[in-house]
Amino acid sequence: MTKYITKRVVYMFLSLFLIASFTFILMKLLPGSPLASAAKLSVEQREVVYEKYGLNDPIPVQYVRYMGNLVQGDFGTSFQYKNVDVSYLIVKKLKYSAILGAQAIFVGTIIGIILGMIAALKQNTIWDYGSTIVAILGISIPSFVFAALLQYVFAVHWQILPVGLWDGWTSSILPSIALAMGPIAIAARFIRTEMIEVLSSDYIMLAKAKGANWFEIAFKHAFRNALIPLVTVLGPVAAGLLTGSLVVEQIFAIPGIGEQFVKSINSNDFSVIMGTTMFFSVFLIVIILIVDILYGIIDPRIRLAGGDK
Amino acid sequence: MEKVIEVKNLELSFHTFAGEVKAIRGVNFEVNKGETLAIVGESGSGKSVTTKSIMRLLPESSTEFKNGEILFGGKDLLKISEKEMQKVRGKDISMIFQDPMTSLNPTMPIGRQIMEPLLKHQKLSKADARKKSIELLGLVGMPKPELRMKQYPHQFSGGQRQRIVIAVALACNPKLLIADEPTTALDVTIQGQILELMKDLQQKIDTSIIFITHDLGVVANVADRVAVMYGGQIVEVGTVDEIFYNPQHPYTWGLLSSMPSLDAAEDKLYAIPGTPPDLLAPPKGDAFALRSEYALKIDLEQTPPMFKVSDTHYAATWLLHPDAPQVDPPVGIVERMKTFPGSRYYTGNAGGAN
């Protein structure tokens, strides 16, 4: 197991190196500069700024310097804010996104699993159709439609929750619900399909033949076997949600990292773009590693090579 | 003899998109204490469905019991509630399935799977259930049972897994064990071992067995009595010797003739012509008549009743009617019958049946 994880971590750094290099090159290929919108600056002033930030050096030199700093954990400073460290900016903004994302994933997965289980156990009844409809709506209606609807109902009409901005935990409820629709739909669909398949398998028949009741069959025998595909799809979904949803954050005016990312691209804020990209990448890679380890915990057949016996 | 289970006039249909499939069309049999009844027949003849209906393991939404009763321990298993049925399953009646590769839960250690019925039905404590499970594993011939309790099914071979399934089935000393083709998915040497194990354990815990198979070699090895099923009905029932050496139904003749034999004169293996009947629209009369070269006119019109051959031997064929013409079975079957005292071809000098 340790050997396996070490190997994975080495690969992880290799991937991060490649991602950093590609992003750097792509960014430099983009037209424009951090000062493009600062029209008031004279040519001389621009030169001074470029010189100060090393933007006049040949691109390979900039690349080597940036990577050197990156290895030491220095993401540089932002171009759009005065003297703000990129790492500080990311951590500050990420907090909001991570709270929303974690709540959405947690609540969404649990509700989705419950809906999927009900649908599978009461197959072809009104319960099944109801939960399928919820799943289809959750998948096909974009989150910003839910966001607007929630805002209208809870914030404008009933006025029980804030309409936007970050003002304590209550502000996170509506955006979290809007974000949770995706995980609900995905979990419900995957659990339903997989449970139905598992419930018709031979070992479930044997469990029945041993005298197990429906509860033991559903939860002791079937559930764990039905979880694998869900874990696979939820990994990337979780990474996406935890690192911020641009649209929902915009609608609720949450100062999250999704919003920050787009702002940085618009203003050519190189160091923030790089920092956020690296951060997202690390997040996704770590989550994929966690998913792979989870597989082994759920299903002994895919316990990794060299694992404990 | 004490009857453990009695199936009376069982009729059952499946409702499918194509229509009503009359899977079981009036099945009667009983199993006595300590005996092994083999149910043989080709795929789709209703062997598995019959036994799954004893356990009530058929999908409730599409299955309709039209008639009949299954008497077990003074109760009709078709009438009791699902909750009562759960107390019967795994305790009084247990089951072994065909494919050991898929019949154990892949994400649960085998120890827990064996302990489950013990905890549930015998209300043992965890420690006692564990001890009993280790004992059971030893009983079914698993080396180092303590170590293997914590392992998962994928760490066992097919034969070992079937041993585990047998351990699960025998955990609560059931009165009746239903084995649904337990050796079909295993290779021949392992088959032999599993059959020996089952016979051995049957004596130790004194259980009755319903053994479903399409392998007549296996039948000869394990069974006391044999019921031959065709088209959702039992067409012939008798002791092993009666079925093997004095078969009366043309379908049984066909089955026996299609059994490969080392000393057969011909090198071509006989196969019953045609296909099994379509149970969406079961044929009138004897379901086998359309594939039988011995069919009489009445076979196409009226279902034959069970004619008595001996006290233990019955067959549903019009050939046994007193007015039926005398028909000679295939040569191979006549050869067999010559060795059976009481058959009309008995020659007396072959040393009797064995």
XYZ file of C-alpha atoms in Angstrom:
663
model
C 0.000 0.000 0.000
C 2.748 2.483 0.950
C 4.614 1.590 -2.200
C 1.490 2.157 -4.234
C 0.810 5.556 -2.679
C 4.438 6.638 -3.120
C 4.202 5.738 -6.774
C 0.981 7.668 -7.113
C 2.486 10.733 -5.447
C 5.468 10.691 -7.818
C 3.072 10.529 -10.772
C 1.105 13.323 -9.208
C 4.099 15.645 -9.209
C 4.880 14.698 -12.774
C 1.328 15.561 -13.825
C 1.477 18.841 -11.954
C 4.731 19.752 -13.673
C 3.189 19.079 -17.075
C 0.008 20.991 -16.216
C 2.051 23.965 -14.988
C 4.166 23.996 -18.137
C 1.198 23.778 -20.510
C -0.775 26.424 -18.678
C 2.216 28.724 -18.655
C 2.752 28.361 -22.402
C -0.951 28.747 -23.209
C -1.166 31.821 -21.045
C 1.778 33.418 -22.797
C 0.164 32.662 -26.162
C -2.883 34.687 -25.135
C -2.951 38.228 -26.511
C -2.945 41.122 -24.056
C -1.099 41.870 -20.851
C -2.008 42.603 -17.237
C -1.789 46.289 -18.081
C -4.063 46.177 -21.126
C -6.900 47.901 -19.309
C -4.676 50.491 -17.681
C -4.849 52.916 -20.604
C -3.692 55.893 -18.597
C -0.137 54.622 -18.237
C 2.460 56.080 -20.538
C 4.806 53.880 -22.532
C 7.660 54.600 -20.106
C 5.572 53.742 -17.084
C 4.568 50.468 -18.713
C 8.204 49.642 -19.371
C 9.017 50.214 -15.719
C 6.231 47.903 -14.580
C 7.116 45.209 -17.136
C 10.741 45.412 -16.053
C 9.814 45.153 -12.407
C 7.739 42.006 -12.898
C 10.211 40.513 -15.351
C 7.692 40.528 -18.188
C 10.280 41.813 -20.656
C 12.514 38.774 -20.316
C 12.379 36.070 -22.982
C 9.585 33.574 -22.280
C 11.946 30.644 -21.496
C 13.626 32.760 -18.835
C 10.249 33.722 -17.351
C 9.276 30.048 -17.435
C 12.356 28.862 -15.584
C 11.988 31.603 -12.999
C 8.324 30.868 -12.454
C 8.848 27.171 -12.107
C 11.733 27.791 -9.722
C 9.496 29.863 -7.495
C 6.676 27.368 -7.792
C 8.859 24.542 -6.518
C 9.570 26.663 -3.452
C 5.850 27.166 -2.944
C 5.851 30.766 -4.132
C 2.950 31.522 -6.453
C 3.937 35.174 -6.855
C 1.771 38.204 -6.306
C -1.422 39.209 -8.031
C -1.409 41.788 -10.794
C -4.899 43.012 -10.115
C -4.672 43.572 -6.369
C -2.009 45.580 -4.675
C 0.604 43.436 -2.921
C -1.614 40.414 -2.487
C 0.012 37.011 -2.428
C -1.646 34.547 -4.796
C -1.656 31.812 -2.178
C -3.324 34.124 0.312
C -5.918 35.127 -2.278
C -6.708 31.512 -3.146
C -7.049 30.396 0.444
C -9.295 33.322 1.287
C -11.586 32.852 -1.701
C -11.558 29.108 -1.577
C -13.067 29.083 1.883
C -16.450 30.175 0.569
C -16.408 27.856 -2.402
C -15.309 24.925 -0.296
C -18.105 25.449 2.233
C -20.706 25.588 -0.542
C -19.194 22.630 -2.365
C -18.824 20.436 0.705
C -22.401 21.093 1.803
C -23.719 20.464 -1.684
C -21.794 17.214 -2.079
C -22.667 15.932 1.376
C -26.380 16.709 1.298
C -26.709 15.935 -2.395
C -25.106 12.521 -2.161
C -27.151 11.462 0.844
C -30.456 12.615 -0.648
C -29.504 11.094 -3.978
C -28.640 7.748 -2.412
C -31.912 7.710 -0.475
C -33.905 8.521 -3.610
C -32.025 5.903 -5.612
C -32.542 3.246 -2.937
C -36.271 3.979 -2.738
C -36.535 3.824 -6.508
C -34.680 0.512 -6.701
C -36.540 -1.150 -3.830
C -39.937 0.033 -5.040
C -39.196 -0.499 -8.682
C -41.952 0.497 -11.120
C -44.112 2.110 -8.476
C -45.041 5.737 -8.007
C -41.978 6.100 -5.714
C -39.695 4.964 -8.482
C -41.218 7.303 -11.067
C -41.129 10.215 -8.619
C -37.465 9.752 -7.851
C -36.649 9.291 -11.533
C -38.386 12.552 -12.340
C -36.364 14.332 -9.651
C -33.198 12.844 -11.113
C -34.061 13.868 -14.658
C -34.926 17.400 -13.571
C -31.730 17.646 -11.557
C -29.619 16.593 -14.512
C -31.348 18.500 -17.261
C -32.107 21.838 -15.612
C -28.973 23.971 -15.238
C -28.063 25.046 -11.736
C -28.536 28.743 -12.475
C -32.231 28.131 -13.142
C -32.556 26.531 -9.704
C -30.500 29.360 -8.262
C -32.818 32.018 -9.644
C -35.894 30.051 -8.586
C -34.582 29.581 -5.036
C -33.711 33.246 -4.814
C -37.187 34.208 -5.926
C -39.020 31.849 -3.566
C -36.917 32.000 -0.396
C -35.241 35.388 -0.597
C -37.663 37.621 -2.483
C -41.072 36.092 -1.852
C -40.758 34.699 1.678
C -37.678 36.702 2.612
C -36.391 34.054 4.995
C -32.894 33.709 3.543
C -30.434 36.264 2.143
C -30.605 36.766 -1.594
C -26.870 36.954 -2.048
C -23.444 38.016 -0.800
C -21.621 36.335 2.053
C -23.083 37.143 5.401
C -22.572 34.125 7.611
C -23.705 30.550 7.183
C -27.295 31.380 6.216
C -25.938 32.838 2.984
C -24.590 29.443 2.034
C -27.944 27.613 2.209
C -29.500 28.648 -1.088
C -26.344 28.330 -3.236
C -25.621 24.954 -1.630
C -29.092 23.701 -2.505
C -28.715 24.946 -6.062
C -25.367 23.166 -6.334
C -26.700 19.985 -4.715
C -29.171 19.277 -7.515
C -26.399 17.815 -9.662
C -25.084 15.319 -7.075
C -28.676 14.386 -6.122
C -29.504 13.505 -9.701
C -26.255 11.645 -10.324
C -26.375 9.663 -7.083
C -30.058 8.765 -7.504
C -29.557 7.515 -11.036
C -26.416 5.513 -10.355
C -27.681 3.959 -7.142
C -31.004 2.991 -8.728
C -29.426 1.304 -11.742
C -26.750 -0.438 -9.729
C -29.063 -1.549 -6.928
C -31.488 -3.082 -9.405
C -28.656 -5.004 -10.980
C -27.189 -6.097 -7.656
C -30.603 -7.098 -6.305
C -31.036 -9.574 -9.133
C -27.674 -11.232 -8.554
C -27.157 -14.738 -7.240
C -25.717 -13.730 -3.884
C -28.800 -11.685 -3.107
C -30.890 -14.751 -3.913
C -28.681 -16.726 -1.533
C -29.063 -14.062 1.149
C -32.833 -14.384 0.739
C -32.517 -18.145 0.903
C -30.716 -17.702 4.229
C -33.792 -15.956 5.588
C -32.632 -12.346 5.402
C -35.377 -9.724 5.429
C -35.582 -6.903 2.905
C -33.710 -4.476 5.144
C -30.736 -6.802 5.595
C -30.753 -7.568 1.894
C -30.816 -3.927 0.869
C -28.314 -2.563 3.364
C -26.085 -5.408 4.503
C -25.744 -7.169 1.176
C -26.648 -4.948 -1.746
C -25.734 -1.391 -0.826
C -21.987 -1.770 -0.590
C -21.868 -3.593 -3.890
C -23.914 -0.856 -5.535
C -21.610 1.953 -4.364
C -18.628 1.465 -6.670
C -19.865 3.256 -9.805
C -21.164 6.115 -7.695
C -17.768 6.644 -6.074
C -16.217 6.778 -9.527
C -18.444 9.530 -10.841
C -18.699 11.486 -7.613
C -14.930 12.007 -7.351
C -14.618 14.500 -10.201
C -18.004 16.019 -9.350
C -16.756 16.656 -5.821
C -13.547 18.212 -7.096
C -15.545 20.462 -9.409
C -17.900 21.604 -6.683
C -15.283 22.126 -3.977
C -13.200 24.291 -6.264
C -16.109 26.567 -6.911
C -18.926 26.935 -9.333
C -18.590 30.023 -11.420
C -22.247 30.429 -12.344
C -23.822 29.868 -8.959
C -21.240 32.054 -7.250
C -21.979 34.830 -9.719
C -25.740 34.630 -9.170
C -25.453 34.711 -5.400
C -22.567 37.195 -5.495
C -20.448 34.868 -3.379
C -16.802 35.990 -3.395
C -15.633 32.475 -4.178
C -12.769 31.103 -6.175
C -14.811 30.310 -9.283
C -15.635 33.949 -9.658
C -12.025 34.919 -8.966
C -10.722 32.593 -11.660
C -12.794 34.222 -14.395
C -11.893 37.693 -13.215
C -8.212 36.785 -13.438
C -8.509 35.495 -16.977
C -10.300 38.650 -18.057
C -7.574 40.848 -16.607
C -4.620 38.693 -17.674
C -3.577 38.241 -14.072
C -0.950 35.623 -14.926
C 0.087 34.627 -11.471
C -3.472 34.156 -10.199
C -4.423 32.105 -13.277
C -1.398 29.894 -12.744
C -2.038 29.614 -9.029
C -5.691 28.692 -9.408
C -4.992 26.198 -12.167
C -2.328 24.510 -10.099
C -4.621 24.477 -7.149
C -7.511 22.916 -9.086
C -5.153 20.314 -10.502
C -3.813 19.318 -7.108
C -7.358 19.053 -5.844
C -8.535 16.839 -8.682
C -5.500 14.570 -8.522
C -5.785 14.136 -4.767
C -9.494 13.349 -5.057
C -8.819 10.756 -7.736
C -6.246 9.176 -5.421
C -8.787 9.163 -2.594
C -11.360 7.551 -4.899
C -8.888 4.823 -5.803
C -8.193 4.130 -2.140
C -11.939 4.143 -1.410
C -12.472 1.462 -4.055
C -10.246 -0.842 -2.106
C -12.114 -0.162 1.102
C -15.516 -0.801 -0.496
C -14.598 -3.716 -2.712
C -11.972 -6.213 -1.528
C -11.528 -7.482 -5.085
C -9.869 -4.260 -6.157
C -7.710 -3.969 -3.081
C -4.488 -2.691 -4.569
C -1.545 -4.857 -5.455
C 0.767 -5.359 -2.506
C -2.067 -4.404 -0.182
C -2.571 -5.961 3.202
C -4.069 -9.396 3.093
C -42.021 -43.212 5.897
C -42.191 -39.708 7.239
C -42.742 -37.105 4.573
C -40.631 -33.983 4.940
C -42.302 -32.041 2.185
C -45.239 -32.664 -0.056
C -45.970 -30.701 -3.206
C -49.553 -31.156 -4.349
C -50.863 -30.235 -7.757
C -48.666 -27.159 -8.053
C -49.583 -24.851 -10.921
C -47.705 -21.661 -11.534
C -47.514 -19.050 -14.271
C -45.216 -16.172 -15.083
C -46.696 -13.035 -16.545
C -44.367 -11.721 -19.211
C -44.678 -9.176 -21.989
C -45.279 -12.033 -24.402
C -48.129 -13.375 -22.291
C -48.699 -15.969 -19.618
C -46.014 -18.633 -19.408
C -47.428 -21.768 -17.797
C -44.144 -22.821 -16.239
C -45.470 -25.451 -13.834
C -48.549 -27.388 -14.864
C -49.640 -29.643 -12.048
C -46.644 -31.048 -10.216
C -46.952 -33.612 -7.415
C -44.140 -35.112 -5.424
C -42.990 -35.719 -1.899
C -39.643 -36.108 -0.230
C -39.216 -38.548 2.620
C -37.014 -38.085 5.605
C -33.349 -38.645 4.901
C -33.788 -39.393 1.215
C -32.467 -37.665 -1.862
C -34.917 -36.921 -4.633
C -33.340 -35.947 -7.930
C -35.369 -33.847 -10.330
C -34.046 -34.199 -13.859
C -35.077 -32.633 -17.113
C -33.796 -30.334 -19.795
C -33.518 -26.551 -19.546
C -36.896 -24.904 -19.207
C -38.649 -28.011 -17.961
C -39.488 -26.300 -14.677
C -37.014 -27.987 -12.311
C -35.581 -24.806 -10.853
C -38.908 -23.019 -10.796
C -40.442 -25.853 -8.796
C -37.796 -25.646 -6.111
C -37.673 -21.866 -6.092
C -41.390 -21.873 -5.483
C -40.817 -24.085 -2.432
C -38.510 -21.363 -1.120
C -40.779 -18.641 -2.510
C -37.797 -17.030 -4.195
C -39.541 -16.221 -7.466
C -40.162 -12.553 -8.333
C -43.464 -11.736 -6.658
C -44.541 -9.186 -9.215
C -44.625 -11.567 -12.166
C -45.332 -14.931 -10.535
C -48.829 -16.273 -10.039
C -49.511 -19.445 -8.075
C -52.634 -20.752 -9.733
C -53.236 -23.856 -7.754
C -51.800 -26.377 -5.370
C -50.121 -26.482 -2.014
C -46.654 -27.094 -0.639
C -46.976 -28.825 2.707
C -44.005 -28.548 5.009
C -44.142 -29.213 8.729
C -47.948 -29.074 8.740
C -48.031 -25.678 7.017
C -48.768 -24.700 3.449
C -45.719 -22.651 2.456
C -47.759 -20.874 -0.198
C -50.166 -19.507 2.409
C -47.891 -18.306 5.217
C -46.735 -14.693 5.421
C -43.402 -13.467 4.098
C -42.233 -12.984 7.679
C -42.982 -16.588 8.604
C -41.341 -17.665 5.369
C -38.137 -15.874 6.389
C -38.052 -18.086 9.462
C -38.270 -21.178 7.283
C -35.638 -20.096 4.782
C -32.116 -20.919 5.868
C -33.369 -22.700 8.971
C -35.687 -25.538 7.941
C -35.110 -25.375 4.223
C -31.926 -24.100 2.685
C -30.591 -23.924 -0.788
C -27.378 -24.337 -2.779
C -27.182 -22.582 -6.106
C -25.647 -23.494 -9.383
C -22.780 -21.057 -9.731
C -20.489 -20.776 -6.711
C -18.582 -17.967 -8.434
C -21.554 -15.624 -8.107
C -23.497 -16.931 -5.142
C -21.344 -15.418 -2.397
C -21.385 -11.717 -1.612
C -18.076 -10.378 -2.998
C -17.757 -7.566 -0.456
C -18.372 -9.588 2.707
C -15.847 -11.886 4.405
C -17.004 -15.476 4.108
C -17.007 -15.886 7.880
C -19.761 -13.318 8.238
C -21.722 -14.977 5.462
C -21.659 -18.301 7.267
C -22.430 -16.703 10.623
C -25.459 -14.885 9.273
C -28.015 -17.706 9.452
C -26.629 -18.796 12.837
C -27.072 -15.342 14.309
C -30.472 -14.982 12.739
C -32.121 -18.330 13.316
C -30.305 -19.893 16.233
C -29.813 -16.604 18.082
C -26.237 -17.547 18.916
C -23.866 -14.962 20.321
C -21.243 -13.633 17.951
C -18.486 -15.668 19.549
C -20.524 -18.877 19.448
C -21.567 -18.255 15.864
C -17.931 -17.757 14.966
C -16.939 -20.970 16.644
C -19.735 -22.874 14.912
C -18.773 -21.325 11.546
C -15.174 -22.461 11.937
C -16.503 -25.908 12.772
C -18.710 -25.869 9.677
C -15.815 -24.823 7.470
C -13.814 -27.706 8.833
C -16.755 -30.011 8.251
C -16.952 -29.109 4.568
C -13.248 -29.800 4.230
C -11.756 -26.324 4.232
C -8.167 -26.379 5.453
C -7.179 -23.807 8.131
C -10.742 -22.593 8.722
C -9.839 -19.975 11.372
C -7.546 -18.158 8.978
C -9.984 -18.282 6.117
C -12.931 -16.800 8.006
C -11.721 -13.285 7.321
C -11.090 -13.818 3.631
C -13.322 -12.714 0.792
C -14.919 -14.979 -1.826
C -12.454 -13.974 -4.564
C -9.673 -15.553 -2.522
C -11.213 -19.015 -2.959
C -11.448 -21.373 -5.915
C -14.774 -22.444 -7.386
C -14.819 -25.766 -5.558
C -13.912 -24.099 -2.268
C -16.646 -21.533 -2.753
C -19.200 -24.278 -3.289
C -17.981 -25.832 -0.047
C -18.589 -22.493 1.652
C -22.085 -22.297 0.152
C -22.733 -25.791 1.471
C -21.503 -24.710 4.902
C -23.932 -21.773 4.791
C -26.770 -24.062 3.743
C -26.101 -26.602 6.476
C -25.428 -24.072 9.228
C -28.797 -24.549 10.931
C -29.178 -28.296 10.248
C -32.042 -27.869 7.788
C -34.701 -30.545 7.397
C -34.585 -30.071 3.647
C -31.723 -29.020 1.448
C -32.427 -27.935 -2.100
C -29.423 -28.225 -4.372
C -30.015 -26.491 -7.691
C -27.436 -27.994 -10.032
C -24.684 -27.593 -7.429
C -22.010 -29.238 -9.531
C -22.838 -27.963 -13.010
C -20.371 -25.081 -12.883
C -17.522 -27.185 -11.503
C -15.025 -29.351 -13.321
C -15.422 -33.087 -13.121
C -12.933 -33.947 -10.371
C -14.290 -31.191 -8.141
C -17.816 -32.344 -9.007
C -16.999 -35.753 -7.607
C -15.585 -34.279 -4.400
C -18.599 -32.047 -3.856
C -21.022 -34.923 -4.421
C -19.114 -37.092 -1.954
C -19.159 -34.246 0.548
C -22.904 -33.782 0.171
C -23.624 -37.475 0.607
C -21.359 -37.587 3.628
C -22.941 -34.554 5.267
C -26.447 -35.766 4.509
C -25.770 -38.817 6.669
C -24.180 -36.748 9.422
C -27.031 -34.291 9.863
C -29.823 -36.515 8.537
C -31.333 -34.083 6.077
C -33.438 -34.679 2.993
C -32.199 -33.371 -0.315
C -33.908 -32.260 -3.482
C -31.212 -32.439 -6.094
C -31.858 -30.688 -9.373
C -29.687 -31.653 -12.265
C -29.644 -32.442 -15.942
C -26.688 -34.756 -15.495
C -27.901 -38.346 -15.238
C -24.462 -39.487 -14.134
C -24.831 -37.325 -11.061
C -28.325 -38.691 -10.460
C -27.088 -42.262 -10.439
C -24.463 -41.212 -7.925
C -26.567 -39.360 -5.363
C -30.276 -40.030 -5.698
C -32.613 -42.474 -3.964
C -35.550 -41.528 -6.132
C -35.823 -39.653 -9.408
C -38.517 -37.417 -10.835
C -38.276 -36.687 -14.544
C -39.719 -33.327 -15.537
C -40.833 -32.243 -18.955
C -42.764 -29.164 -20.034
C -43.664 -28.134 -16.513
C -44.889 -31.574 -15.451
C -43.419 -34.651 -13.830
C -43.674 -37.368 -16.471
C -42.091 -40.214 -14.565
C -41.078 -40.839 -10.987
C -39.478 -43.861 -9.369
C -36.461 -45.174 -7.540
C -33.082 -44.749 -9.221
C -33.080 -48.369 -10.339
C -36.600 -48.122 -11.711
C -35.818 -44.996 -13.722
C -32.479 -46.238 -15.001
C -33.354 -49.883 -15.641
C -37.101 -49.938 -16.196
C -37.986 -46.540 -17.683
C -41.488 -46.283 -19.117
C -41.878 -42.791 -20.531
C -40.519 -42.143 -24.043
C -38.912 -38.956 -22.749
C -36.999 -40.901 -20.107
C -35.919 -43.284 -22.856
C -34.663 -40.301 -24.829
C -32.800 -38.892 -21.838
C -31.134 -42.211 -21.048
C -30.250 -42.802 -24.689
C -28.590 -39.408 -24.953
C -26.278 -40.223 -22.067
C -22.734 -40.824 -23.287
C -21.526 -44.290 -22.413
C -18.111 -45.879 -22.569
C -19.342 -49.234 -23.812
C -21.866 -47.990 -26.359
C -21.699 -49.872 -29.619
C -22.416 -46.826 -31.704
C -19.995 -43.930 -31.733
C -22.724 -41.413 -32.456
C -24.404 -39.808 -29.451
C -28.178 -39.850 -29.552
C -30.001 -36.533 -29.218
C -33.726 -36.066 -28.669
C -35.026 -34.375 -31.832
C -36.957 -31.099 -31.748
C -37.116 -28.401 -29.085
C -38.848 -28.155 -25.697
C -42.480 -27.071 -25.826
C -43.385 -23.404 -25.812
C -45.044 -22.913 -22.438
C -46.722 -19.725 -23.613
C -49.049 -22.097 -25.423
C -48.495 -25.583 -23.996
C -49.377 -28.370 -26.434
C -52.526 -30.399 -25.866
C -52.125 -33.898 -24.526
C -48.669 -35.283 -23.787
C -46.254 -32.368 -24.138
C -43.548 -34.702 -25.401
C -45.704 -36.303 -28.107
C -44.521 -33.958 -30.857
C -40.911 -35.035 -30.354
C -41.627 -38.671 -29.696
C -41.509 -41.424 -32.276
C -43.684 -43.518 -29.960
C -46.542 -41.031 -29.809
C -50.036 -42.432 -30.114
C -53.013 -40.592 -31.529
C -54.442 -40.014 -28.077
C -51.163 -38.380 -26.964
C -52.042 -35.369 -29.074
C -55.515 -35.074 -27.626
C -55.529 -35.988 -23.961
C -53.000 -35.500 -21.211
C -52.038 -38.948 -19.911
C -52.645 -39.589 -16.202
C -49.947 -41.091 -13.981
C -50.053 -44.846 -14.544
C -48.795 -46.999 -11.744
C -45.895 -49.283 -12.635
C -45.042 -50.319 -9.084
C -45.681 -48.896 -5.621
C -42.843 -46.459 -6.089
C -42.877 -46.063 -9.834
C -45.348 -44.000 -11.854
C -45.223 -42.688 -15.404
C -47.494 -40.392 -17.395
C -47.658 -42.053 -20.790
C -50.566 -43.600 -22.654
C -48.247 -46.470 -23.563
C -49.005 -47.895 -20.127
C -52.745 -47.968 -20.765
C -54.047 -51.531 -21.002
C -55.437 -50.807 -24.486
C -52.176 -49.323 -25.801
C -50.278 -51.253 -28.449
C -47.153 -53.057 -27.339
C -44.182 -50.828 -28.182
C -40.529 -51.772 -27.887
C -38.260 -49.106 -26.418
C -34.956 -48.268 -28.152
C -32.421 -51.108 -28.206
C -30.194 -49.586 -25.547
C -33.114 -49.241 -23.176
C -34.212 -52.822 -23.773
C -30.680 -53.893 -22.886
C -30.998 -52.015 -19.606
C -34.421 -53.454 -18.893
C -33.118 -56.985 -19.319
C -31.215 -56.577 -16.066
C -34.160 -55.313 -14.027
C -36.282 -57.884 -12.219
C -39.912 -57.033 -12.808
C -39.435 -55.491 -16.212
C -41.076 -57.236 -19.128
C -37.686 -57.859 -20.759
C -36.040 -59.317 -17.645
C -33.850 -62.235 -18.594
C -32.738 -63.095 -15.088
C -29.199 -64.019 -15.979
C -27.549 -60.622 -15.927
C -27.051 -60.505 -12.184
C -29.774 -57.948 -11.474
C -29.626 -54.218 -11.216
C -26.882 -52.558 -9.313
